[in-house]
Coordinates of C-alpha atoms and ligand atoms in Angstrom, one line a residue:
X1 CA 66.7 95.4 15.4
X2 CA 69.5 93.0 13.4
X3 CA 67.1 90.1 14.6
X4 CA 67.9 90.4 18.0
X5 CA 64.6 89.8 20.3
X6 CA 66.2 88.7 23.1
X7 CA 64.5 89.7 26.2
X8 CA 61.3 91.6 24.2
X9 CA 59.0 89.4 26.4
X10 CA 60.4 90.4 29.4
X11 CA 59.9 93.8 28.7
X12 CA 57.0 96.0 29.7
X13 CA 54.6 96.8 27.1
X14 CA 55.7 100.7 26.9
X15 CA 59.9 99.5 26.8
X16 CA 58.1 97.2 23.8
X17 CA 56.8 100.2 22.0
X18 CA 59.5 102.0 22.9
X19 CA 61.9 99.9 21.2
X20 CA 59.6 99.5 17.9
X21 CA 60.1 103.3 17.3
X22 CA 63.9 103.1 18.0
X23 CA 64.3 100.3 15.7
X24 CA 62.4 102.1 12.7
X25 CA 59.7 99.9 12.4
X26 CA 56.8 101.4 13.5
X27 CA 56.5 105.3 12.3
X28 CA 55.5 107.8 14.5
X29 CA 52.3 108.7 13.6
X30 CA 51.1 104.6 13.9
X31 CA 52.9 104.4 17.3
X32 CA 51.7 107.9 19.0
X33 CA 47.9 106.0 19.3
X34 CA 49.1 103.0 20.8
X35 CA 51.3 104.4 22.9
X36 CA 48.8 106.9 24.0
X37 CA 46.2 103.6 24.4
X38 CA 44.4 105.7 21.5
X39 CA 43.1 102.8 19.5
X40 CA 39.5 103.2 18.1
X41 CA 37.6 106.2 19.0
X42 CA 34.0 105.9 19.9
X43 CA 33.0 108.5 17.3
X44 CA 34.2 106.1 15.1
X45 CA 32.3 103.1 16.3
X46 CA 29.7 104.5 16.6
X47 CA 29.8 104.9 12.2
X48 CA 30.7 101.3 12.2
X49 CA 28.0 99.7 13.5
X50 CA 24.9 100.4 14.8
X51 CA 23.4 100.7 19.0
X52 CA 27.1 101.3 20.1
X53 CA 27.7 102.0 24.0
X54 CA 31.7 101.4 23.9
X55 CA 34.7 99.5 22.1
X56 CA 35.8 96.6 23.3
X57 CA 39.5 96.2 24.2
X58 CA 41.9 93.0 23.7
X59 CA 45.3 92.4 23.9
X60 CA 47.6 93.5 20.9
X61 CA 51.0 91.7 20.9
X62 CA 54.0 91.5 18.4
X63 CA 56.0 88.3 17.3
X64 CA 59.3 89.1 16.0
X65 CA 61.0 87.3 13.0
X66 CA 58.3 85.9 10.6
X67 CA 60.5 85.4 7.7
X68 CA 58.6 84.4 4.5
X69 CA 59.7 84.4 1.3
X70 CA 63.0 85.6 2.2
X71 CA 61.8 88.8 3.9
X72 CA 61.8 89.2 8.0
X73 CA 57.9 90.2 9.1
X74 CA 57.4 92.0 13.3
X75 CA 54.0 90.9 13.0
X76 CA 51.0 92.0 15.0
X77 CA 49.0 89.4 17.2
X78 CA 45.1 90.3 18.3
X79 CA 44.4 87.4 20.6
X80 CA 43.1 87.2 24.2
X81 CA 43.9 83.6 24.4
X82 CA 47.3 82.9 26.7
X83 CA 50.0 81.4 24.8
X84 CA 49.1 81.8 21.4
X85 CA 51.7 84.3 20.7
X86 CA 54.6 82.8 22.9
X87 CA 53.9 79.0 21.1
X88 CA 54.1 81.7 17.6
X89 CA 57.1 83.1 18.6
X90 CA 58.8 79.6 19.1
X91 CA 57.9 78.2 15.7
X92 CA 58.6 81.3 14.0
X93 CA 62.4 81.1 15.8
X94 CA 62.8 77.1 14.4
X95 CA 61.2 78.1 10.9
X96 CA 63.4 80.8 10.3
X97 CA 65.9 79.1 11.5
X98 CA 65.4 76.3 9.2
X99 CA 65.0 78.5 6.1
X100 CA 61.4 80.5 6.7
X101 CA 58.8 79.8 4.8
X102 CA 58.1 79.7 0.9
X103 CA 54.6 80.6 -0.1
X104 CA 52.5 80.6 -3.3
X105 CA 49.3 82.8 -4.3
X106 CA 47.7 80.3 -6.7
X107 CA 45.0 83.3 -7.6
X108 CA 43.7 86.3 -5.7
X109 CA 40.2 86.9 -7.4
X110 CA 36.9 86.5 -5.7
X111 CA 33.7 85.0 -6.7
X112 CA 29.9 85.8 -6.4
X113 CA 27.0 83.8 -7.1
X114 CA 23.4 84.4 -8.6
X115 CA 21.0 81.7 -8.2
X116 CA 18.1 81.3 -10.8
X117 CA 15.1 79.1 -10.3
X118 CA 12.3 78.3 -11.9
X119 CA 13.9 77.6 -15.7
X120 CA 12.6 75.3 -18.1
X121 CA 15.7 74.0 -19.8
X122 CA 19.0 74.8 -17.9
X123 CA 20.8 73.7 -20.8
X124 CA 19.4 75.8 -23.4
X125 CA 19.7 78.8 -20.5
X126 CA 23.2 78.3 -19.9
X127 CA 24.2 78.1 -23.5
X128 CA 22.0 81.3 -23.3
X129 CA 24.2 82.9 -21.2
X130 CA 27.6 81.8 -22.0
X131 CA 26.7 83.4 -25.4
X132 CA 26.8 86.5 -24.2
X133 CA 29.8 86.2 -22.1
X134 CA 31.6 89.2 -23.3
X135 CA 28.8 91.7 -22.7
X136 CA 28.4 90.2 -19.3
X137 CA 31.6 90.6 -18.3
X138 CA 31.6 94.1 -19.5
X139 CA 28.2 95.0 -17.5
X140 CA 30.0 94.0 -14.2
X141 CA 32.7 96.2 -14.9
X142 CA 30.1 99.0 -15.5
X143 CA 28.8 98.5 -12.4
X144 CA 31.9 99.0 -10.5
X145 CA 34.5 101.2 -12.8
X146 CA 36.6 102.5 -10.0
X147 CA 38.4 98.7 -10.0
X148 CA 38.5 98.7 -13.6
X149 CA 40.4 102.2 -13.3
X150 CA 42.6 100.2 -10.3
X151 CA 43.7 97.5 -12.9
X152 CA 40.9 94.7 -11.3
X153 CA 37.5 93.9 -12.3
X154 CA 35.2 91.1 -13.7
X155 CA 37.9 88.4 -15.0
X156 CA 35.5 84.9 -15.8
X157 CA 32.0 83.5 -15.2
X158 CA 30.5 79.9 -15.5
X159 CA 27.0 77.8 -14.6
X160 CA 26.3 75.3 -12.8
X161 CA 23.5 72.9 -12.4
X162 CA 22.3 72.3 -8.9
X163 CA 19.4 71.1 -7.1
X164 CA 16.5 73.3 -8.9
X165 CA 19.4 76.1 -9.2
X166 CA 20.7 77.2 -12.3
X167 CA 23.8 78.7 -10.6
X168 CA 25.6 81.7 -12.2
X169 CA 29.3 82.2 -10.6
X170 CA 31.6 85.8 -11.4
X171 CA 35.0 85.8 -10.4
X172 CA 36.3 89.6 -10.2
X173 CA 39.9 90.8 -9.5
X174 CA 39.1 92.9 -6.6
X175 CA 43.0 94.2 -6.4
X176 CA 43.6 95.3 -2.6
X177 CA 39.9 95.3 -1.7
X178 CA 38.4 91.6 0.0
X179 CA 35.8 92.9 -2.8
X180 CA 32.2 92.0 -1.0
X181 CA 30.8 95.0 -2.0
X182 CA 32.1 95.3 -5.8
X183 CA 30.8 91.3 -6.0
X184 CA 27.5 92.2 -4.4
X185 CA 27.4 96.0 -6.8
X186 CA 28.4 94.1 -9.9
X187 CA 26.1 91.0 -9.6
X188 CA 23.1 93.1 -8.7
X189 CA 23.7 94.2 -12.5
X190 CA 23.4 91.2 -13.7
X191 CA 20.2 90.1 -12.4
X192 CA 17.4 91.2 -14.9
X193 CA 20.1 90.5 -17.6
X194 CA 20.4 87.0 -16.7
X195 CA 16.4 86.7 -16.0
X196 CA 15.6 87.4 -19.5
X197 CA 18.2 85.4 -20.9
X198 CA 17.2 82.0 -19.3
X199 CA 13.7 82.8 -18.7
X200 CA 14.0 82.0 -14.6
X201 CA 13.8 83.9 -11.7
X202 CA 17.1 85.3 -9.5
X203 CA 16.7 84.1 -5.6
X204 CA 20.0 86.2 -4.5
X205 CA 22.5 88.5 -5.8
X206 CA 25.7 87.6 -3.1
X207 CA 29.6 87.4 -3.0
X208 CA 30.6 84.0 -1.7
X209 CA 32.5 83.3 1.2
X210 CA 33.9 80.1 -0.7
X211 CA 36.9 81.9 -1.7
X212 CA 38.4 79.0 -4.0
X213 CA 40.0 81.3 -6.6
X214 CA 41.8 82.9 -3.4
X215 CA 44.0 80.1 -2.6
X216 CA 47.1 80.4 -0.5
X217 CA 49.6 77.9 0.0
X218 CA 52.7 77.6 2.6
X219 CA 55.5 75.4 3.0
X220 CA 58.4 75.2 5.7
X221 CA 61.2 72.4 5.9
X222 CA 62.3 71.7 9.2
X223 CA 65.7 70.3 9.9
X224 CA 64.9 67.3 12.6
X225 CA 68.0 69.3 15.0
X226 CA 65.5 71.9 15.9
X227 CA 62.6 69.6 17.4
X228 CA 65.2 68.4 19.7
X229 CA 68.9 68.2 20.3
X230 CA 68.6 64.1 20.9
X231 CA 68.8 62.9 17.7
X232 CA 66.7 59.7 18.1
X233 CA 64.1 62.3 19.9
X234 CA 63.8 64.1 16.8
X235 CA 63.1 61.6 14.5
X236 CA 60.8 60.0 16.7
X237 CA 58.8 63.5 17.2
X238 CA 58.8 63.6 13.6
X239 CA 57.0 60.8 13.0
X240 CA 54.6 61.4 15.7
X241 CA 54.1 64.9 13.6
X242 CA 53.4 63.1 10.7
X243 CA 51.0 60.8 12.2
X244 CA 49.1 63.7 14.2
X245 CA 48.7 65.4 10.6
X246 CA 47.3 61.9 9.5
X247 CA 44.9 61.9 12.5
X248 CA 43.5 65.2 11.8
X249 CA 42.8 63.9 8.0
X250 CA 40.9 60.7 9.3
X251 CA 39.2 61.8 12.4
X252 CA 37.0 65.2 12.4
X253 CA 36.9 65.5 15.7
X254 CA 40.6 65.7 15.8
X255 CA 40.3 68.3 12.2
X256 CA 38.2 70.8 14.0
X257 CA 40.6 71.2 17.2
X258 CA 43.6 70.9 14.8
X259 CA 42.1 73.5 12.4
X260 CA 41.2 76.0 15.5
X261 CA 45.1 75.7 16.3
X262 CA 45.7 77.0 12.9
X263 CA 43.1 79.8 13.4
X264 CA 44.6 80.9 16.9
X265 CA 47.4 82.4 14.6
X266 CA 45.6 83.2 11.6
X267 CA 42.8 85.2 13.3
X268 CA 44.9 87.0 15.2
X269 CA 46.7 88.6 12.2
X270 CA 43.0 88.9 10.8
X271 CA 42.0 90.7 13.3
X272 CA 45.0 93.0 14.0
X273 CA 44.6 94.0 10.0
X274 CA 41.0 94.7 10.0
X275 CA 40.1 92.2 8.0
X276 CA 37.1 89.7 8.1
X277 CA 38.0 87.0 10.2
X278 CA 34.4 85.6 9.8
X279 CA 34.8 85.3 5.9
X280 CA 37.7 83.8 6.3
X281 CA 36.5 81.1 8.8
X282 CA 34.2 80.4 6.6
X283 CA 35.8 79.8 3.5
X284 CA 38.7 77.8 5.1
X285 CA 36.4 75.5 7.1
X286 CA 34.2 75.0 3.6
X287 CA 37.3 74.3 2.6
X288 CA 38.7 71.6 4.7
X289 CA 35.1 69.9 4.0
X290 CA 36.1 70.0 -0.1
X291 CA 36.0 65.6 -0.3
X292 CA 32.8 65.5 2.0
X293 CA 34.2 65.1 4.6
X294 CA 35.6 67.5 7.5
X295 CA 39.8 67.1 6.9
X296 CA 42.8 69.3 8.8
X297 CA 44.0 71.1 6.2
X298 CA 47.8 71.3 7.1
X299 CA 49.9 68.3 6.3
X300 CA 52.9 67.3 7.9
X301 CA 55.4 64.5 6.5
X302 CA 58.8 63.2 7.3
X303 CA 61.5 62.7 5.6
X304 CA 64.0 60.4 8.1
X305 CA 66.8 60.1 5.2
X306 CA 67.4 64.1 4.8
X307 CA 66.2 64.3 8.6
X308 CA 63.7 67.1 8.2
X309 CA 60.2 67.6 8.4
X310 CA 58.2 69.1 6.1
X311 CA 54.7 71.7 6.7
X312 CA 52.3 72.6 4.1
X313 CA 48.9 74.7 4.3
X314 CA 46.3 75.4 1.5
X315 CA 43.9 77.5 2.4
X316 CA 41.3 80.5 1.1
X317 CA 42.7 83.8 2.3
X318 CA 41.0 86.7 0.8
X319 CA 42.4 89.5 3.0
X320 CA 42.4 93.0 2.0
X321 CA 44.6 96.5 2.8
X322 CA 42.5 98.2 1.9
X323 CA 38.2 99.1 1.9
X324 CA 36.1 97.7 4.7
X325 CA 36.9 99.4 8.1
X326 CA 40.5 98.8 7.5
X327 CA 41.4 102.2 7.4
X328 CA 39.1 103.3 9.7
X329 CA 41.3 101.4 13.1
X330 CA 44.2 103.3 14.3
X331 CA 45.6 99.9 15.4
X332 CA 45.3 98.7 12.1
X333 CA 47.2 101.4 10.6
X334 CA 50.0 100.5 12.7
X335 CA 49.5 97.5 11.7
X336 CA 49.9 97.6 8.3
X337 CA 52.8 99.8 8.9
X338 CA 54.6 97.2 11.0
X339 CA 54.6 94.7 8.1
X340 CA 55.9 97.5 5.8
X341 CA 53.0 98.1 4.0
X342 CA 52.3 94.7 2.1
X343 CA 50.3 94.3 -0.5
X344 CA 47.3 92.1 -0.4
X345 CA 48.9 89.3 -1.8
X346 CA 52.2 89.7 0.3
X347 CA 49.6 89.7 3.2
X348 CA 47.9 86.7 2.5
X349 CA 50.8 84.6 1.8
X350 CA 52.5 85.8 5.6
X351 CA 49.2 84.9 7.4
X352 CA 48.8 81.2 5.9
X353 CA 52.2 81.3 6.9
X354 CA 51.2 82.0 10.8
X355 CA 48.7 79.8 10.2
X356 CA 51.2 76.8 9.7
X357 CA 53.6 78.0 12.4
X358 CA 51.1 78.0 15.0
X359 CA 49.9 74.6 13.6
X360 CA 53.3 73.0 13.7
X361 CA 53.9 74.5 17.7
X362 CA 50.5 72.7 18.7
X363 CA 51.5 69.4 17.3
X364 CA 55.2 69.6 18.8
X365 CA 53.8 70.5 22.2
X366 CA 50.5 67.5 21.7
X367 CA 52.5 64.9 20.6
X368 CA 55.7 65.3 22.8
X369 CA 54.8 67.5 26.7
X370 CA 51.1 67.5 26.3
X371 CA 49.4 70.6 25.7
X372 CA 48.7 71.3 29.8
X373 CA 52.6 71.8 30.7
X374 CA 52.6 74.9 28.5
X375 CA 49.2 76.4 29.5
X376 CA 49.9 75.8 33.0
X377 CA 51.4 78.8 34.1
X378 CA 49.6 81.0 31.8
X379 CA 46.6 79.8 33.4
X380 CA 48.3 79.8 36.8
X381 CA 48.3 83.8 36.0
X382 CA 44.9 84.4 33.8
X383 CA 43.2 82.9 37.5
X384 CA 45.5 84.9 39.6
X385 CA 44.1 88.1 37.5
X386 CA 40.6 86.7 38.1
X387 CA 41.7 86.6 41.7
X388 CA 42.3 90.3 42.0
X389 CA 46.0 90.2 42.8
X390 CA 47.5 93.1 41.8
X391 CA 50.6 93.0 39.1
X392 CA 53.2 92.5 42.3
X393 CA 51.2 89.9 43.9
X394 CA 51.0 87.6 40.6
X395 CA 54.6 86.1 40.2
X396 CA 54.3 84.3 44.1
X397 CA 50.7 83.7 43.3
X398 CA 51.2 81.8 40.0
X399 CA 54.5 80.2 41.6
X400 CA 52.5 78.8 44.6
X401 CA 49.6 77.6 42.1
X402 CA 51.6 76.1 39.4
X403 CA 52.9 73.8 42.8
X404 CA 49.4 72.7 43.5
X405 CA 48.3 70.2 41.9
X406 CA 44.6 70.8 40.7
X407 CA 44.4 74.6 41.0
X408 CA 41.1 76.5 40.5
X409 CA 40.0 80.1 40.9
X410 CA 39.0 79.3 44.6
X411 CA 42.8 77.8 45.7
X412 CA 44.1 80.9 43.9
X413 CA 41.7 83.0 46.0
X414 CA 42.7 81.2 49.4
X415 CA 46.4 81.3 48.5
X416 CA 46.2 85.2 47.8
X417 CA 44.6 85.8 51.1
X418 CA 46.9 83.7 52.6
X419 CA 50.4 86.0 50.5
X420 CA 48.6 88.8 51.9
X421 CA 48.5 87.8 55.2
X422 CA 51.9 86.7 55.3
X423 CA 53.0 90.4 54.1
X424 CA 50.7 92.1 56.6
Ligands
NDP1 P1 34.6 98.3 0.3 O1 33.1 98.4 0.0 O2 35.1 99.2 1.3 O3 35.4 98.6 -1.1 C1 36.7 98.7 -1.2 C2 37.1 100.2 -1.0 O4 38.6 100.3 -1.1 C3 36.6 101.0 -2.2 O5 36.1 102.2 -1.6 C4 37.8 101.3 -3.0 O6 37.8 102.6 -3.6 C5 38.9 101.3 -1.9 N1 40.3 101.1 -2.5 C6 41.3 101.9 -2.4 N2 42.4 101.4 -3.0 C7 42.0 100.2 -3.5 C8 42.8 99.2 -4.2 N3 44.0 99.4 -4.6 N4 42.1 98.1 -4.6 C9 40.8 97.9 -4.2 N5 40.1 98.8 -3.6 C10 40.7 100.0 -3.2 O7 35.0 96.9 0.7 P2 34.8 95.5 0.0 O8 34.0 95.6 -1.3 O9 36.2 94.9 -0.2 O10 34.0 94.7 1.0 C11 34.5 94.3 2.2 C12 33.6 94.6 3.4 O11 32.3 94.0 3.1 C13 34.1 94.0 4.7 O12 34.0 95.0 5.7 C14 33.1 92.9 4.9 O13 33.0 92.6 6.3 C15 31.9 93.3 4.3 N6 30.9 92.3 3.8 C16 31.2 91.0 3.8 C17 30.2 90.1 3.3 C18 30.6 88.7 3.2 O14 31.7 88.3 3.5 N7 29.7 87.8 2.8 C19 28.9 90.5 2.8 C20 28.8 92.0 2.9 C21 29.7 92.8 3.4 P3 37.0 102.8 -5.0 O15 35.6 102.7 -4.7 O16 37.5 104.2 -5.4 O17 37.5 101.8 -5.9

């Protein structure tokens, strides 16, 4: 493609495709299935959960040009919610213009938990336990050998104290795999072990969803010439970026919508590779509560000498390529196949990456137009869908609702009868 997207959007979704296969980056065999709108099968769901009547569709989109770490990612966008992947496709065009982004996987392991009750003397049953470390260690690796055999497997464990708990933590290198099961296989093994060394009782055997030895962080600089081409505009949107990224740390009513804005990009890419979006909304939302209290957890800061701004976003991101239903998705093979096959490092490090994109376009557009003039003629056309007008009726529909003032589904419904009666 030589980085040239110009026009994709105004493309149908089949001249989209089409284009993907001519350009080499989606392979034949991952684009026959979309192109044939042969996504999941129902045989299939039907094996992947249970009282199935159908699959449910949503919109799978591409935006072009990620570039992270020096490498240029067409990534794949699940997301029913308009605008998402146009306000993606913006920042991914300034970031990469600006440099891209730079990313660093602090650790990819995850941990599981095992809380005991009911002991005497947690000190005593700690030192218990942390005497036998080694064995330990080598009983969870028993449990699950085919990661061993994959170069992962049970890497540290540690107690803690809390409440009447005597909490026992694992943290496995679960290679390509998010690793729920291998956590939940392996701790199970380690229950009448650890019983009998401290004397108490085990509540639960589980993997936890506070992924803090799966942290991910990006960074972008942004030259202040790309948030506008008045100088005095940019530096002033600049600050007023900074200052929204302060907001979102003071005010949790402000960190929960500024954190979904990070999500509408992260659990899109979730989603379109099969991974867990749940256990990763989870963890990141633990997360951003780390200092007690509820925190955005992007930060934005300016720097008015150099004139650019600059992004950074810590989060969890324990996303896998492979295990779960990830291979089970026909979508999610091509997928995987449109980001070149990453690994599940490389995959984590491009979706805190979206994250922060997506994050940087919400704050541009809040703190500069207002969110509305963006959404309004997307939502002009999601109501003039509701409506019923057919695909040649929509552009004069949304054209005479975006004109209207306070539009609802009704005025689009009157102003459709109305196109329609004119064309009679
Ligand atoms: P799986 O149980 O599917 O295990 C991973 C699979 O991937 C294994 O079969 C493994 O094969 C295979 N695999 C192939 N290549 C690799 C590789 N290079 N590295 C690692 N594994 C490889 O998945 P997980 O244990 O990862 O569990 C994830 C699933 O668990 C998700 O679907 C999640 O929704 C669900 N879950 C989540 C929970 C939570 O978040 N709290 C709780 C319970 C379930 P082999 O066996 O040969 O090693």
């Amino acid at each position: 493609m030589n980085g040239n997207w110009t026009g994709f959007s105004k493309k149908s979704p089949a001249e989209r495709l089409q284009l993907l296969k001519e350009s080499g980056l989606l392979q034949q065999e991952y684009w026959q299935p979309l192109a044939e709108q042969r996504t999941l099968p129902l045989e299939t769901a039907n094996q992947m959960s249970e009282n199935v009547l159908a699959t449910l569709a949503l919109p799978y989109s591409l935006v072009p040009d990620f570039l992270v770490d020096g490498r240029c990612y067409q990534v794949p966008f699940v997301t029913e919610e308009p605008s998402v992947v146009a306000a993606a496709s913006f920042a991914a065009k300034i970031i990469k213009r600006s440099g891209g982004f730079e990313t660093e996987v602090h650790k990819r392991q995850m941990i599981g938990q095992i809380a005991l009750y009911q002991i005497e003397d947690a000190d005593l049953a700690a030192q218990s336990v942390l005497q036998k470390k080694a064995d330990l260690l080598a009983r969870a690796d028993q449990a699950y050998p085919s990661i061993v055999a994959r170069g992962g497997g049970a890497r540290d464990l540690w107690l803690e104290q809390k409440d009447d708990f005597l909490i026992f933590y694992l943290s496995v290198d679960t290679q390509e795999a998010m690793g729920a099961n291998m956590l939940n296989t392996m701790l199970e093994s380690l229950t009448l072990p650890l019983e009998e060394l401290t004397g108490g009782k085990s509540l639960m055997a589980i993997l936890s969803n506070y992924a803090t030895d799966s942290l991910v962080t990006a960074r972008c600089v942004i030259d202040y010439r790309f948030l506008s081409r008045d100088r005095a505009e940019a530096a002033l949107l600049a600050d007023k970026m900074q200052l929204a990224s302060k907001l979102a740390q003071a005010d949790p009513y402000r960190a929960a919508t500024h954190n979904k804005g990070i999500f509408n990009g992260i659990d899109a890419v979730v989603l379109a590779t099969g991974n867990d979006w749940r256990a990763v909304e989870a963890g990141a939302h633990a997360y951003a509560s780390r200092e007690g209290s509820y925190r955005g957890l992007s930060a934005w800061t300016a720097d008015p000498d150099k004139r650019q701004l600059h992004g950074q976003l810590t989060l969890p991101m324990p996303v896998a390529t492979k295990g779960g239903s990830i291979g089970l998705n026909p979508a999610v093979a091509a997928s995987l196949d449109l980001l070149g096959q990453p690994r599940a490092k490389e995959l984590a490090a491009l979706i805190v990456s979206v994250g922060l994109a997506q994050n940087f376009a919400a704050i541009k557009a809040l703190v500069s137009t207002g969110i509305q003039a963006g959404h309004m003629k997307l939502q002009a056309k999601s109501l003039a869908l509701q409506a019923g007008a057919k695909e040649e009726e929509i552009p004069a529909l949304v054209s005479h609702l975006t004109a209207t003032k306070n539009f609802n589904l009704a005025t689009a419904q009157e102003i459709l009868a109305d196109l329609r009666k004119q064309n009679q």
